[in-house]
Amino acid sequence: MTTEDRKNEAQEKSALAEAMGAAKRKSKDMAKKMMKKVALAFAKAAIPMFLALLKVLAVVIVVAIITSLIGSVLDWFSGGESNTNTDETYNSVVSTEASGMDITSETIRLSEDEIKSYIENYDSTNITLKNEMLGKIEEIYKWQEDYGYSAMFLITIAFEDNINAEAIDDFITEMSTKAATWNINGYKATKEIAKEYVADDTYADWANNIENKIQENAVKSGIIILGQEVALSGDGYDNAYISKKGTMYRNYKQTKGSYSQVKWCGEDTIYESACPLIC
C-alpha cells in the first residue's frame, strides 16, 4: 500500500468517526427534547389535579376550624363539658367544673307548709315513706334551720335513695351529722356535697338527678313559679329563668365560671373578650 493509500484510509476512518460522533450527539439532543416534552405534558396534566387537591384540603381545614369553634362556643354556653341542652325540661346536667345548685339559697328554703306540699306532691310510689315524712315536718324544718340547707334537699335524698320508712329518724340523725360536716367544709352546692356523700365516681350523676328532682317537684308544689327568674346557681350563673313550659335557661355570665378563663384565638380569654367570639 502506497503512502497515498494509507493517507486516504486514515481520512476515511476520521470522517467515519466524526459522523458517528455527530449521530450520537444528535440522538442525545433528540432524547433530551423528548424527555422535556414528556415532563411538560405530565406537569400540564398534574397541575389541575394538584390545584383540586389543594382546594379540597383548604375546605377540610376550614370546616375543621369552624366545627372546633362551634364546639368551643357550645361548651362555653353549657358551662363546660357538657351534655347540657337548655331545650330539655329540668335539665341541670352537672359539668366537670360546675358545683351545681346552691342549696343554701334563701329563695329555696321552705316554710313548714311548703315542706308539706313538697312531700305530698313528690312523684314517688313509696307511700309509706311519704306518710312517715309527713309526720316529720317539724324535724325536717328544724334540720333546714339548724344547718342552712334547703329541706327540699333532705326530702329528695330520702325519696331518691329509697330510705326505709321505719328508719326515717335514723336517716335525719345521720343527715344532721353529715350537714354539720358540710358546714365546716363550706359546702353549699349539690356536686361538692355529692363527692363526700356518694364517695364514688357516680357522684356527678347522683347530684344531677337530685337537682332535676328538686326543680321538678318545686315547680309541681308551687315553690318555683313557671315563667319567672329563680336563684339557682352553678358554674357561671347565679340565677335562671324557668319558662311557662318548664324549660330552664341559665343566665351565664362572661366574667364568671370556670369557662371564663378559657383561651381562644391566641391569648384572648372569654373573660376579656367574649363579644367578638359570640358575634
mmCIF file of C-alpha atoms in Angstrom:
data_model
loop_
_atom_site.group_PDB
_atom_site.id
_atom_site.type_symbol
_atom_site.label_atom_id
_atom_site.label_comp_id
_atom_site.label_asym_id
_atom_site.label_seq_id
_atom_site.Cartn_x
_atom_site.Cartn_y
_atom_site.Cartn_z
ATOM 1 C CA MET A 1 0.000 0.000 0.000
ATOM 2 C CA THR A 2 1.362 3.326 -1.021
ATOM 3 C CA THR A 3 1.674 6.309 1.200
ATOM 4 C CA GLU A 4 -1.213 7.954 -0.602
ATOM 5 C CA ASP A 5 -3.428 4.971 0.010
ATOM 6 C CA ARG A 6 -2.652 4.977 3.737
ATOM 7 C CA LYS A 7 -3.405 8.669 3.913
ATOM 8 C CA ASN A 8 -6.782 8.204 2.228
ATOM 9 C CA GLU A 9 -7.673 5.335 4.571
ATOM 10 C CA ALA A 10 -6.839 7.446 7.601
ATOM 11 C CA GLN A 11 -9.022 10.270 6.304
ATOM 12 C CA GLU A 12 -11.930 7.865 5.726
ATOM 13 C CA LYS A 13 -11.659 6.496 9.288
ATOM 14 C CA SER A 14 -11.556 10.006 10.683
ATOM 15 C CA ALA A 15 -14.604 11.018 8.671
ATOM 16 C CA LEU A 16 -16.471 7.905 9.816
ATOM 17 C CA ALA A 17 -15.629 8.583 13.481
ATOM 18 C CA GLU A 18 -16.780 12.194 13.137
ATOM 19 C CA ALA A 19 -20.036 11.075 11.515
ATOM 20 C CA MET A 20 -20.699 8.572 14.279
ATOM 21 C CA GLY A 21 -19.992 11.220 16.933
ATOM 22 C CA ALA A 22 -22.359 13.629 15.242
ATOM 23 C CA ALA A 23 -25.033 10.935 15.124
ATOM 24 C CA LYS A 24 -24.631 10.226 18.849
ATOM 25 C CA ARG A 25 -24.877 13.930 19.720
ATOM 26 C CA LYS A 26 -27.984 14.293 17.562
ATOM 27 C CA SER A 27 -29.531 11.231 19.248
ATOM 28 C CA LYS A 28 -28.842 12.677 22.712
ATOM 29 C CA ASP A 29 -30.356 16.022 21.734
ATOM 30 C CA MET A 30 -33.467 14.292 20.419
ATOM 31 C CA ALA A 31 -33.754 12.232 23.644
ATOM 32 C CA LYS A 32 -33.467 15.394 25.785
ATOM 33 C CA LYS A 33 -36.120 17.160 23.738
ATOM 34 C CA MET A 34 -38.421 14.121 24.057
ATOM 35 C CA MET A 35 -37.926 13.995 27.851
ATOM 36 C CA LYS A 36 -38.699 17.721 28.110
ATOM 37 C CA LYS A 37 -41.901 17.215 26.132
ATOM 38 C CA VAL A 38 -42.956 14.281 28.340
ATOM 39 C CA ALA A 39 -42.171 16.219 31.553
ATOM 40 C CA LEU A 40 -44.069 19.273 30.274
ATOM 41 C CA ALA A 41 -47.063 17.160 29.340
ATOM 42 C CA PHE A 42 -47.028 15.478 32.754
ATOM 43 C CA ALA A 43 -46.798 18.846 34.513
ATOM 44 C CA LYS A 44 -49.714 20.222 32.494
ATOM 45 C CA ALA A 45 -51.807 17.208 33.464
ATOM 46 C CA ALA A 46 -50.735 17.219 37.136
ATOM 47 C CA ILE A 47 -51.205 20.935 37.893
ATOM 48 C CA PRO A 48 -55.048 20.865 37.710
ATOM 49 C CA MET A 49 -55.109 17.745 39.893
ATOM 50 C CA PHE A 50 -52.766 19.406 42.416
ATOM 51 C CA LEU A 51 -54.882 22.572 42.485
ATOM 52 C CA ALA A 52 -58.034 20.497 43.003
ATOM 53 C CA LEU A 53 -56.354 18.661 45.875
ATOM 54 C CA LEU A 54 -55.349 21.984 47.437
ATOM 55 C CA LYS A 55 -58.946 23.210 47.202
ATOM 56 C CA VAL A 56 -60.270 20.066 48.891
ATOM 57 C CA LEU A 57 -57.632 20.347 51.625
ATOM 58 C CA ALA A 58 -58.496 24.008 52.184
ATOM 59 C CA VAL A 59 -62.203 23.168 52.524
ATOM 60 C CA VAL A 60 -61.418 20.384 55.022
ATOM 61 C CA ILE A 61 -59.272 22.751 57.101
ATOM 62 C CA VAL A 62 -61.943 25.484 57.094
ATOM 63 C CA VAL A 63 -64.675 23.009 58.090
ATOM 64 C CA ALA A 64 -62.481 21.641 60.901
ATOM 65 C CA ILE A 65 -61.802 25.159 62.208
ATOM 66 C CA ILE A 66 -65.487 26.115 62.090
ATOM 67 C CA THR A 67 -66.526 22.845 63.768
ATOM 68 C CA SER A 68 -63.947 23.350 66.506
ATOM 69 C CA LEU A 69 -65.072 26.945 67.039
ATOM 70 C CA ILE A 70 -68.739 25.957 67.209
ATOM 71 C CA GLY A 71 -67.859 23.182 69.668
ATOM 72 C CA SER A 72 -65.963 25.664 71.847
ATOM 73 C CA VAL A 73 -68.889 28.098 71.807
ATOM 74 C CA LEU A 74 -71.352 25.335 72.722
ATOM 75 C CA ASP A 75 -69.079 24.148 75.528
ATOM 76 C CA TRP A 76 -68.846 27.713 76.782
ATOM 77 C CA PHE A 77 -72.639 28.119 76.800
ATOM 78 C CA SER A 78 -73.077 24.790 78.597
ATOM 79 C CA GLY A 79 -70.611 25.618 81.360
ATOM 80 C CA GLY A 80 -68.099 23.070 80.378
ATOM 81 C CA GLU A 81 -68.418 19.522 79.339
ATOM 82 C CA SER A 82 -71.271 19.300 78.914
ATOM 83 C CA ASN A 83 -74.185 17.497 77.725
ATOM 84 C CA THR A 84 -76.391 20.396 78.714
ATOM 85 C CA ASN A 85 -79.312 21.096 76.412
ATOM 86 C CA THR A 86 -81.337 24.128 77.510
ATOM 87 C CA ASP A 87 -84.327 22.903 75.495
ATOM 88 C CA GLU A 88 -84.722 19.925 77.820
ATOM 89 C CA THR A 89 -87.114 20.435 80.729
ATOM 90 C CA TYR A 90 -85.423 20.387 84.145
ATOM 91 C CA ASN A 91 -82.060 19.716 82.570
ATOM 92 C CA SER A 92 -79.378 20.564 85.123
ATOM 93 C CA VAL A 93 -76.531 18.366 83.968
ATOM 94 C CA VAL A 94 -73.554 18.999 86.229
ATOM 95 C CA SER A 95 -70.380 19.656 84.255
ATOM 96 C CA THR A 96 -66.859 18.647 85.263
ATOM 97 C CA GLU A 97 -66.159 22.057 86.818
ATOM 98 C CA ALA A 98 -69.670 23.029 87.979
ATOM 99 C CA SER A 99 -70.645 22.819 91.635
ATOM 100 C CA GLY A 100 -74.330 22.501 90.847
ATOM 101 C CA MET A 101 -77.314 24.128 92.562
ATOM 102 C CA ASP A 102 -76.676 26.253 95.642
ATOM 103 C CA ILE A 103 -78.963 24.557 98.169
ATOM 104 C CA THR A 104 -78.265 27.180 100.850
ATOM 105 C CA SER A 105 -80.048 29.891 98.836
ATOM 106 C CA GLU A 106 -82.735 31.702 100.816
ATOM 107 C CA THR A 107 -85.060 31.516 97.794
ATOM 108 C CA ILE A 108 -85.361 27.717 98.057
ATOM 109 C CA ARG A 109 -85.653 27.413 101.851
ATOM 110 C CA LEU A 110 -89.152 26.190 102.752
ATOM 111 C CA SER A 111 -91.777 27.006 105.330
ATOM 112 C CA GLU A 112 -93.461 24.096 107.124
ATOM 113 C CA ASP A 113 -96.482 24.404 104.813
ATOM 114 C CA GLU A 114 -94.194 24.278 101.768
ATOM 115 C CA ILE A 115 -92.430 21.203 103.189
ATOM 116 C CA LYS A 116 -95.830 19.505 103.497
ATOM 117 C CA SER A 117 -96.738 20.448 99.911
ATOM 118 C CA TYR A 118 -93.358 19.309 98.581
ATOM 119 C CA ILE A 119 -93.693 15.872 100.226
ATOM 120 C CA GLU A 120 -97.322 15.440 99.115
ATOM 121 C CA ASN A 121 -96.533 16.338 95.507
ATOM 122 C CA TYR A 122 -93.359 14.287 95.246
ATOM 123 C CA ASP A 123 -93.546 11.816 92.378
ATOM 124 C CA SER A 124 -92.969 8.601 94.319
ATOM 125 C CA THR A 125 -94.824 5.310 94.703
ATOM 126 C CA ASN A 126 -93.332 4.823 98.167
ATOM 127 C CA ILE A 127 -96.484 5.899 100.002
ATOM 128 C CA THR A 128 -95.285 4.508 103.347
ATOM 129 C CA LEU A 129 -92.166 6.703 103.233
ATOM 130 C CA LYS A 130 -94.259 9.690 102.157
ATOM 131 C CA ASN A 131 -96.623 9.248 105.118
ATOM 132 C CA GLU A 132 -93.716 8.847 107.563
ATOM 133 C CA MET A 133 -92.102 12.053 106.245
ATOM 134 C CA LEU A 134 -95.388 13.943 106.556
ATOM 135 C CA GLY A 135 -95.230 13.045 110.235
ATOM 136 C CA LYS A 136 -91.713 14.511 110.496
ATOM 137 C CA ILE A 137 -92.333 18.005 109.084
ATOM 138 C CA GLU A 138 -91.169 19.765 112.265
ATOM 139 C CA GLU A 139 -87.951 17.722 112.373
ATOM 140 C CA ILE A 140 -87.273 18.372 108.688
ATOM 141 C CA TYR A 141 -87.887 22.113 109.129
ATOM 142 C CA LYS A 142 -85.554 22.172 112.156
ATOM 143 C CA TRP A 143 -82.832 20.392 110.110
ATOM 144 C CA GLN A 144 -83.136 23.119 107.473
ATOM 145 C CA GLU A 145 -82.944 25.930 110.016
ATOM 146 C CA ASP A 146 -80.082 24.367 112.001
ATOM 147 C CA TYR A 147 -77.791 23.710 109.047
ATOM 148 C CA GLY A 148 -78.979 26.147 106.354
ATOM 149 C CA TYR A 149 -79.635 23.579 103.625
ATOM 150 C CA SER A 150 -82.986 23.544 101.835
ATOM 151 C CA ALA A 151 -85.446 20.985 103.193
ATOM 152 C CA MET A 152 -86.018 20.009 99.557
ATOM 153 C CA PHE A 153 -82.505 18.538 99.508
ATOM 154 C CA LEU A 154 -83.154 16.315 102.526
ATOM 155 C CA ILE A 155 -86.570 15.171 101.283
ATOM 156 C CA THR A 156 -85.318 14.466 97.763
ATOM 157 C CA ILE A 157 -82.409 12.360 99.013
ATOM 158 C CA ALA A 158 -84.803 10.310 101.162
ATOM 159 C CA PHE A 159 -87.069 9.550 98.189
ATOM 160 C CA GLU A 160 -84.325 9.036 95.585
ATOM 161 C CA ASP A 161 -82.232 6.808 97.856
ATOM 162 C CA ASN A 162 -85.450 4.982 98.841
ATOM 163 C CA ILE A 163 -84.848 5.230 102.565
ATOM 164 C CA ASN A 164 -86.713 2.649 104.640
ATOM 165 C CA ALA A 165 -89.765 4.356 106.126
ATOM 166 C CA GLU A 166 -89.128 2.789 109.531
ATOM 167 C CA ALA A 167 -85.618 4.250 109.542
ATOM 168 C CA ILE A 168 -86.580 7.871 108.831
ATOM 169 C CA ASP A 169 -85.497 9.031 112.308
ATOM 170 C CA ASP A 170 -82.092 7.416 111.873
ATOM 171 C CA PHE A 171 -81.835 9.000 108.409
ATOM 172 C CA ILE A 172 -82.495 12.518 109.752
ATOM 173 C CA THR A 173 -79.968 11.956 112.563
ATOM 174 C CA GLU A 174 -77.360 10.758 110.062
ATOM 175 C CA MET A 175 -78.043 13.727 107.764
ATOM 176 C CA SER A 176 -77.636 16.079 110.735
ATOM 177 C CA THR A 177 -74.158 14.699 111.368
ATOM 178 C CA LYS A 178 -73.280 14.986 107.678
ATOM 179 C CA ALA A 179 -74.733 18.510 107.388
ATOM 180 C CA ALA A 180 -72.611 19.656 110.315
ATOM 181 C CA THR A 181 -69.513 18.405 108.463
ATOM 182 C CA TRP A 182 -70.641 20.064 105.224
ATOM 183 C CA ASN A 183 -70.958 23.359 107.088
ATOM 184 C CA ILE A 184 -67.447 23.025 108.479
ATOM 185 C CA ASN A 185 -66.108 22.316 104.986
ATOM 186 C CA GLY A 186 -68.076 25.211 103.500
ATOM 187 C CA TYR A 187 -70.065 23.014 101.100
ATOM 188 C CA LYS A 188 -73.055 24.800 99.588
ATOM 189 C CA ALA A 189 -73.796 23.051 96.287
ATOM 190 C CA THR A 190 -75.075 19.648 95.234
ATOM 191 C CA LYS A 191 -71.950 18.396 93.495
ATOM 192 C CA GLU A 192 -69.437 19.242 96.196
ATOM 193 C CA ILE A 193 -71.698 17.561 98.766
ATOM 194 C CA ALA A 194 -72.176 14.580 96.430
ATOM 195 C CA LYS A 195 -68.426 13.935 96.294
ATOM 196 C CA GLU A 196 -68.478 13.158 100.018
ATOM 197 C CA TYR A 197 -71.989 11.709 100.312
ATOM 198 C CA VAL A 198 -71.747 9.260 97.391
ATOM 199 C CA ALA A 199 -67.960 8.787 97.604
ATOM 200 C CA ASP A 200 -67.528 7.064 94.235
ATOM 201 C CA ASP A 201 -67.332 8.038 90.558
ATOM 202 C CA THR A 202 -71.159 8.163 90.217
ATOM 203 C CA TYR A 203 -71.407 11.283 92.385
ATOM 204 C CA ALA A 204 -71.947 13.654 89.424
ATOM 205 C CA ASP A 205 -74.883 11.601 88.095
ATOM 206 C CA TRP A 206 -76.327 11.427 91.601
ATOM 207 C CA ALA A 207 -76.050 15.217 92.011
ATOM 208 C CA ASN A 208 -77.627 15.777 88.603
ATOM 209 C CA ASN A 209 -80.596 13.554 89.456
ATOM 210 C CA ILE A 210 -81.111 15.309 92.808
ATOM 211 C CA GLU A 211 -81.092 18.706 91.070
ATOM 212 C CA ASN A 212 -83.569 17.592 88.450
ATOM 213 C CA LYS A 213 -85.943 16.186 91.053
ATOM 214 C CA ILE A 214 -85.710 19.330 93.196
ATOM 215 C CA GLN A 215 -86.558 21.538 90.221
ATOM 216 C CA GLU A 216 -89.351 19.261 89.020
ATOM 217 C CA ASN A 217 -91.065 18.923 92.398
ATOM 218 C CA ALA A 218 -90.504 22.556 93.384
ATOM 219 C CA VAL A 219 -92.431 23.576 90.263
ATOM 220 C CA LYS A 220 -95.124 20.965 90.905
ATOM 221 C CA SER A 221 -95.511 22.211 94.501
ATOM 222 C CA GLY A 222 -95.692 25.891 93.513
ATOM 223 C CA ILE A 223 -92.405 26.725 95.258
ATOM 224 C CA ILE A 224 -90.834 27.699 91.928
ATOM 225 C CA ILE A 225 -93.307 29.532 89.702
ATOM 226 C CA LEU A 226 -93.092 28.919 85.975
ATOM 227 C CA GLY A 227 -92.339 31.970 83.873
ATOM 228 C CA GLN A 228 -90.115 33.687 86.409
ATOM 229 C CA GLU A 229 -86.463 34.034 87.369
ATOM 230 C CA VAL A 230 -85.189 31.928 90.243
ATOM 231 C CA ALA A 231 -81.947 31.977 92.253
ATOM 232 C CA LEU A 232 -80.456 28.649 91.199
ATOM 233 C CA SER A 233 -76.696 28.941 90.978
ATOM 234 C CA GLY A 234 -73.951 26.893 89.375
ATOM 235 C CA ASP A 235 -70.754 27.239 87.361
ATOM 236 C CA GLY A 236 -71.006 30.668 85.738
ATOM 237 C CA TYR A 237 -74.557 31.593 86.745
ATOM 238 C CA ASP A 238 -76.369 32.636 89.902
ATOM 239 C CA ASN A 239 -79.918 32.697 88.579
ATOM 240 C CA ALA A 240 -82.027 31.074 85.911
ATOM 241 C CA TYR A 241 -85.296 31.650 84.103
ATOM 242 C CA ILE A 242 -87.849 28.837 84.025
ATOM 243 C CA SER A 243 -90.285 29.237 81.151
ATOM 244 C CA LYS A 244 -94.003 28.543 81.446
ATOM 245 C CA LYS A 245 -93.329 25.239 79.690
ATOM 246 C CA GLY A 246 -90.855 24.290 82.408
ATOM 247 C CA THR A 247 -87.674 24.768 80.384
ATOM 248 C CA MET A 248 -84.751 26.202 82.355
ATOM 249 C CA TYR A 249 -82.499 28.862 80.832
ATOM 250 C CA ARG A 250 -79.428 29.643 82.922
ATOM 251 C CA ASN A 251 -78.160 33.206 82.935
ATOM 252 C CA TYR A 252 -74.483 32.542 82.226
ATOM 253 C CA LYS A 253 -72.042 35.423 82.771
ATOM 254 C CA GLN A 254 -68.985 36.309 80.713
ATOM 255 C CA THR A 255 -66.845 37.020 83.783
ATOM 256 C CA LYS A 256 -67.975 34.119 85.971
ATOM 257 C CA GLY A 257 -67.479 30.385 85.877
ATOM 258 C CA SER A 258 -64.571 28.093 85.102
ATOM 259 C CA TYR A 259 -65.017 28.706 81.360
ATOM 260 C CA SER A 260 -64.297 32.454 81.722
ATOM 261 C CA GLN A 261 -60.541 31.812 81.653
ATOM 262 C CA VAL A 262 -60.667 29.558 78.571
ATOM 263 C CA LYS A 263 -58.380 30.914 75.820
ATOM 264 C CA TRP A 264 -59.497 31.267 72.219
ATOM 265 C CA CYS A 265 -57.873 32.739 69.095
ATOM 266 C CA GLY A 266 -54.450 33.134 70.647
ATOM 267 C CA GLU A 267 -54.204 34.542 74.147
ATOM 268 C CA ASP A 268 -57.689 36.084 74.458
ATOM 269 C CA THR A 269 -59.954 34.670 77.173
ATOM 270 C CA ILE A 270 -63.730 34.546 77.444
ATOM 271 C CA TYR A 271 -63.434 36.871 80.452
ATOM 272 C CA GLU A 272 -61.524 39.520 78.468
ATOM 273 C CA SER A 273 -63.104 39.433 75.029
ATOM 274 C CA ALA A 274 -66.044 37.122 74.581
ATOM 275 C CA CYS A 275 -68.068 39.591 72.493
ATOM 276 C CA PRO A 276 -66.123 39.045 69.214
ATOM 277 C CA LEU A 277 -66.340 35.279 69.713
ATOM 278 C CA ILE A 278 -70.111 35.361 70.141
ATOM 279 C CA CYS A 279 -70.539 37.727 67.189
#
